Coordinates of C-alpha atoms in Angstrom, one line a residue:
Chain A
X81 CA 4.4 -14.7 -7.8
X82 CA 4.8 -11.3 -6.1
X83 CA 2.2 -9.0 -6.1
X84 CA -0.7 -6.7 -4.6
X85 CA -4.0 -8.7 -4.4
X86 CA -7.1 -6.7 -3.5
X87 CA -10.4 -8.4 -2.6
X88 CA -13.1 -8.7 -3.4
X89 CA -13.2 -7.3 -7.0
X90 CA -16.8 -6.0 -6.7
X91 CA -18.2 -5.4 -3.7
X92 CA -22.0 -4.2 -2.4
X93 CA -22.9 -1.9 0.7
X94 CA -26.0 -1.3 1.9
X95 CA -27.6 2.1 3.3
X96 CA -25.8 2.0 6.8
X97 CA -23.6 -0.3 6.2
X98 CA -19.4 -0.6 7.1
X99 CA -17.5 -2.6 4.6
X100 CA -13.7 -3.6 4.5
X101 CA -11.7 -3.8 1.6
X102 CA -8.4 -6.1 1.3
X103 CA -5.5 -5.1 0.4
X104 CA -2.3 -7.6 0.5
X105 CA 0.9 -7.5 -0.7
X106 CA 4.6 -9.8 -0.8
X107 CA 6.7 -7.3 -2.5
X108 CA 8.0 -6.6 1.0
X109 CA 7.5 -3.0 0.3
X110 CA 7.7 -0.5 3.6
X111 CA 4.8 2.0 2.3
X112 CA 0.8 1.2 0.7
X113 CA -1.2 3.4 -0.5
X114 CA -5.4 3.5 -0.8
X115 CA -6.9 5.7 -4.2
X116 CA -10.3 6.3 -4.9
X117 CA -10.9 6.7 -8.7
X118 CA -14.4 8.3 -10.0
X119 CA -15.6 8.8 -13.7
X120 CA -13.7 11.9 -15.5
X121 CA -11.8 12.3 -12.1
X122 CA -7.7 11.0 -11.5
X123 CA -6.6 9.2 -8.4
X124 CA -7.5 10.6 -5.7
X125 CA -5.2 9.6 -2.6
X126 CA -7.3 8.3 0.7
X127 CA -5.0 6.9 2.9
X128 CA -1.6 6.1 2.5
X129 CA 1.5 4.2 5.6
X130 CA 4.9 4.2 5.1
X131 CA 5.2 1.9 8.5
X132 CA 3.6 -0.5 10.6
X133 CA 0.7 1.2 12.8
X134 CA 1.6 4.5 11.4
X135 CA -0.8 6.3 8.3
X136 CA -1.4 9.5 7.1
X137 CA -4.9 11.1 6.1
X138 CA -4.8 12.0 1.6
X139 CA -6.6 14.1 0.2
X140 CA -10.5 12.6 0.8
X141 CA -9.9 10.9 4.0
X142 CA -13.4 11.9 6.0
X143 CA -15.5 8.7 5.7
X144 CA -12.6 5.8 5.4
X145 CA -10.6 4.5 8.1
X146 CA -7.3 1.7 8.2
X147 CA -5.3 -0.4 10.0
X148 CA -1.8 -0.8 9.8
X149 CA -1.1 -3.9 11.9
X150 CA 1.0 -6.3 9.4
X151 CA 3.5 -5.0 6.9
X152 CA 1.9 -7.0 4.0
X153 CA -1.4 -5.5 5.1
X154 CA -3.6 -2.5 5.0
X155 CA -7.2 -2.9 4.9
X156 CA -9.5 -0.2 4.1
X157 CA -13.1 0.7 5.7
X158 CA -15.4 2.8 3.7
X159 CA -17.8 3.9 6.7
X160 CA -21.7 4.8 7.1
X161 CA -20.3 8.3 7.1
X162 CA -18.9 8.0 3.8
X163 CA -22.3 9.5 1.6
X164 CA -20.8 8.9 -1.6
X165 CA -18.8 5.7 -1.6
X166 CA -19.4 4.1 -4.9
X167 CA -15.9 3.8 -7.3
X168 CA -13.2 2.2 -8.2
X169 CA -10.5 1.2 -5.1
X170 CA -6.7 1.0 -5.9
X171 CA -4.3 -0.4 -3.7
X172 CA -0.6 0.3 -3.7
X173 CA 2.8 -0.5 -2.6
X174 CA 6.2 1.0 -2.7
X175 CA 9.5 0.3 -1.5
X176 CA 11.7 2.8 -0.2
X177 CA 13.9 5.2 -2.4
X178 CA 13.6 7.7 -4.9
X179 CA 13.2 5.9 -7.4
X180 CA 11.2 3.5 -6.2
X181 CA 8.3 3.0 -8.8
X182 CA 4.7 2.2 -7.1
X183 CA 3.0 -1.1 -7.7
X184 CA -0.8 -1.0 -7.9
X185 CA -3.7 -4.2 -7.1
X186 CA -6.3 -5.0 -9.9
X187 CA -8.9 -2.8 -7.9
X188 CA -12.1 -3.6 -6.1
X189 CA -15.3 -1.8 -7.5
X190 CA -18.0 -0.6 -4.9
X191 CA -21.1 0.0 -5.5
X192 CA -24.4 1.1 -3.3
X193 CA -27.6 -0.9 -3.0
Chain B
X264 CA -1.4 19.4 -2.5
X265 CA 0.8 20.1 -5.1
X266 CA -0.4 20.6 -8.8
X267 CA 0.0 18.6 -11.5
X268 CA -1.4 19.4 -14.7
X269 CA -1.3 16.6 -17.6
X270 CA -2.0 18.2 -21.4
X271 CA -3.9 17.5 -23.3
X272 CA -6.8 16.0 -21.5
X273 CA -7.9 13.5 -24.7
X274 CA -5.7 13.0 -27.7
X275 CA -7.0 11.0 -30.7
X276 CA -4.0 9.6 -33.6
X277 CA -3.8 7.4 -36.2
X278 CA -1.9 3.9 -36.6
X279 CA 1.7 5.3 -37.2
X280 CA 1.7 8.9 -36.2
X281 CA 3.7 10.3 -33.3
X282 CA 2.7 12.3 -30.3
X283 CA 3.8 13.6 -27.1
X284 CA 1.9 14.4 -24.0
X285 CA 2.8 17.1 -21.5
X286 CA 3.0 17.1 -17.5
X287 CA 3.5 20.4 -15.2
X288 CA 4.1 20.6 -12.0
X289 CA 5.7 22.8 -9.1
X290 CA 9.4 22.7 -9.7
X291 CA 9.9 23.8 -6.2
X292 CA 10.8 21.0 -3.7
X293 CA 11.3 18.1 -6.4
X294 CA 12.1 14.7 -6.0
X295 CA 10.5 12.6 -8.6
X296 CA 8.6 12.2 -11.4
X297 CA 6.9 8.9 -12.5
X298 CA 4.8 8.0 -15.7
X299 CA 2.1 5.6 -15.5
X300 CA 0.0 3.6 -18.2
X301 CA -3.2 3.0 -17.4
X302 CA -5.1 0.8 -19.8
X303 CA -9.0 0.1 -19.6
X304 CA -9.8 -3.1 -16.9
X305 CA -6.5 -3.4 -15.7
X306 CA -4.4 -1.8 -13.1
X307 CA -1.9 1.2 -13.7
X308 CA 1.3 0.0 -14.8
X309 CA 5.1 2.0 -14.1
X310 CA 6.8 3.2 -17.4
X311 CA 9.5 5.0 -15.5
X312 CA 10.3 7.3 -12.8
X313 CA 12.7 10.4 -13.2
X314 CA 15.0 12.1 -10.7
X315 CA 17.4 14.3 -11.8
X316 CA 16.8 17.6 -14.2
X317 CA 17.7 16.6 -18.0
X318 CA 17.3 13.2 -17.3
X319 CA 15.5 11.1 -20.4
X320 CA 14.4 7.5 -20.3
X321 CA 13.0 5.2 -23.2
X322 CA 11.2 2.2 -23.1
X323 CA 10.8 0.4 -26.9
X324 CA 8.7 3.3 -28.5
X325 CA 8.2 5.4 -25.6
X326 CA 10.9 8.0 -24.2
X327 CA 10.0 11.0 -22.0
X328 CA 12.3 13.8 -20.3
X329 CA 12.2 15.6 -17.8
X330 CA 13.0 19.6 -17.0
X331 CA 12.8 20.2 -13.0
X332 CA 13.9 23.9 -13.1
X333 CA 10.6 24.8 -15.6
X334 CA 8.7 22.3 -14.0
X335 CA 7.4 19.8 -17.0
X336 CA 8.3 16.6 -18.5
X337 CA 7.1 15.4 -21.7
X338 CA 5.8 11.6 -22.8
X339 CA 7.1 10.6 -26.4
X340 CA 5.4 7.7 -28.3
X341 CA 6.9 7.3 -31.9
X342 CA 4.7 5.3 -34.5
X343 CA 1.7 5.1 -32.0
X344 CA -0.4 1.5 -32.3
X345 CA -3.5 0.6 -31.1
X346 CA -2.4 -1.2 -28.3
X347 CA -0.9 2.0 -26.8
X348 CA -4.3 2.8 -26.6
X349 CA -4.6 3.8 -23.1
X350 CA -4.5 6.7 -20.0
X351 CA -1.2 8.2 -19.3
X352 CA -0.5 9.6 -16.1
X353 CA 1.8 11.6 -14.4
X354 CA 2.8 11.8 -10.8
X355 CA 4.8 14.0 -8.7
X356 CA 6.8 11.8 -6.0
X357 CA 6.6 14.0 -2.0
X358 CA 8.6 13.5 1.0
X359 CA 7.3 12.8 4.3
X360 CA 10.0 13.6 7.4
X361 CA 12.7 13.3 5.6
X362 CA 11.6 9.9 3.7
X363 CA 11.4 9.1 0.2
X364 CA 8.2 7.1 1.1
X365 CA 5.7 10.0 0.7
X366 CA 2.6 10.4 -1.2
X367 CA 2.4 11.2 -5.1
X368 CA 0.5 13.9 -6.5
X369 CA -1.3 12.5 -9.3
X370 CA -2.3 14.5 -12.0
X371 CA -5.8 13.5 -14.1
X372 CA -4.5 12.1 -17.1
X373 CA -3.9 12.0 -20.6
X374 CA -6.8 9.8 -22.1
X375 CA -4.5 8.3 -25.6
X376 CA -6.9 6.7 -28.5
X377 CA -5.1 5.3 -31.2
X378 CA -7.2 4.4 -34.6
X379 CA -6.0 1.4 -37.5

């Protein structure tokens, strides 16, 4: 079946600590897009590539980093420097065209020991 | 970072009754609106996207429309059930360089209870 598959779903960092996030998709879809989601707040918009090894900062960047290296890939690092990382992850893809409709992942949930 | 507003923030209805939801945004610069249903423990799911001013989609129960040169489009559901129970958002679709690949401006969301 096509789809986005993000892993894990819940994931644990410690004080310190870099962690990676997956996010894969075989919709064959040109851009992908990283959302952080917190309590009473919308999606907020991280980082987001329309090409291979090309990606633009969002809105909240400071603290995450990715990678661009495979079209069905973009992986996302919440780093040390991230202070408040715990929330919910969305992953997205979208084809090219207006009225292309976005296509989100079932989420990862990260959490601070 | 554009603006886009979603009323009302909550909304609470009855089995049966019909309601509409409201989402502004910059009318400058358009290119696309999309509507989104996010229900609890599962991922955000496409209910349609809009491009051109006056356009009006419907999906079963649900319709919306869509004014670009006032800047809102509103989200019908007629005889509201349970299961539509759920958060609607809104997004406004960007360009980046010239490509219809760019970031959408989400707004926060319009948080839908429906009661039996």
């Amino acid at each position: 079946d096509g789809g986005i598959t993000q892993s894990p779903k819940y994931l644990f960092r410690k004080e310190g600590q870099n962690v990676t996030l997956s996010c894969e998709q075989n919709l064959n879809h040109d851009a992908m897009y990283w959302y952080r989601q917190d309590p009473g707040q919308g999606l907020r918009l991280i980082y987001y590539s329309q090409i291979v090894n090309d990606f633009q900062k969002g809105d909240i960047a400071e603290g995450y980093s990715v990678s661009r290296e495979k079209k069905e890939s973009f992986p996302l690092t919440v780093t040390s420097a991230q202070k408040n990382p715990t929330a919910f992850y969305l992953c997205a893809s979208r084809a090219g065209g207006l009225g292309e409709t976005q296509y989100f992942g079932p989420g990862t949930r990260l959490l601070v020991l | 970072i554009l603006n886009v507003e979603q009323s009302p923030q909550s909304l609470h209805v009855q089995e049966g009754d019909s309601t509409n939801f409201t989402c502004s945004f910059p009318s400058s610069n358009f290119y696309a609106l999309h509507w989104y249903r996010w229900e609890t423990a599962k991922s955000p799911e496409a209910l349609f996207v809009m491009t051109l001013n006056g356009d009006e989609k419907k999906k079963g129960r649900i319709s919306a429309t869509l004014n670009t040169k006032e800047g809102y489009s509103y989200l019908y559901i007629k005889g509201s059930q349970p299961e539509d129970s759920a958060t609607y958002l809104c997004a406004l679709g960007g360009s980046y360089r010239g490509s219809t690949l760019g970031r959408l401006y989400f707004g926060r969301g319009t948080q839908l209870t429906v009661w039996p």
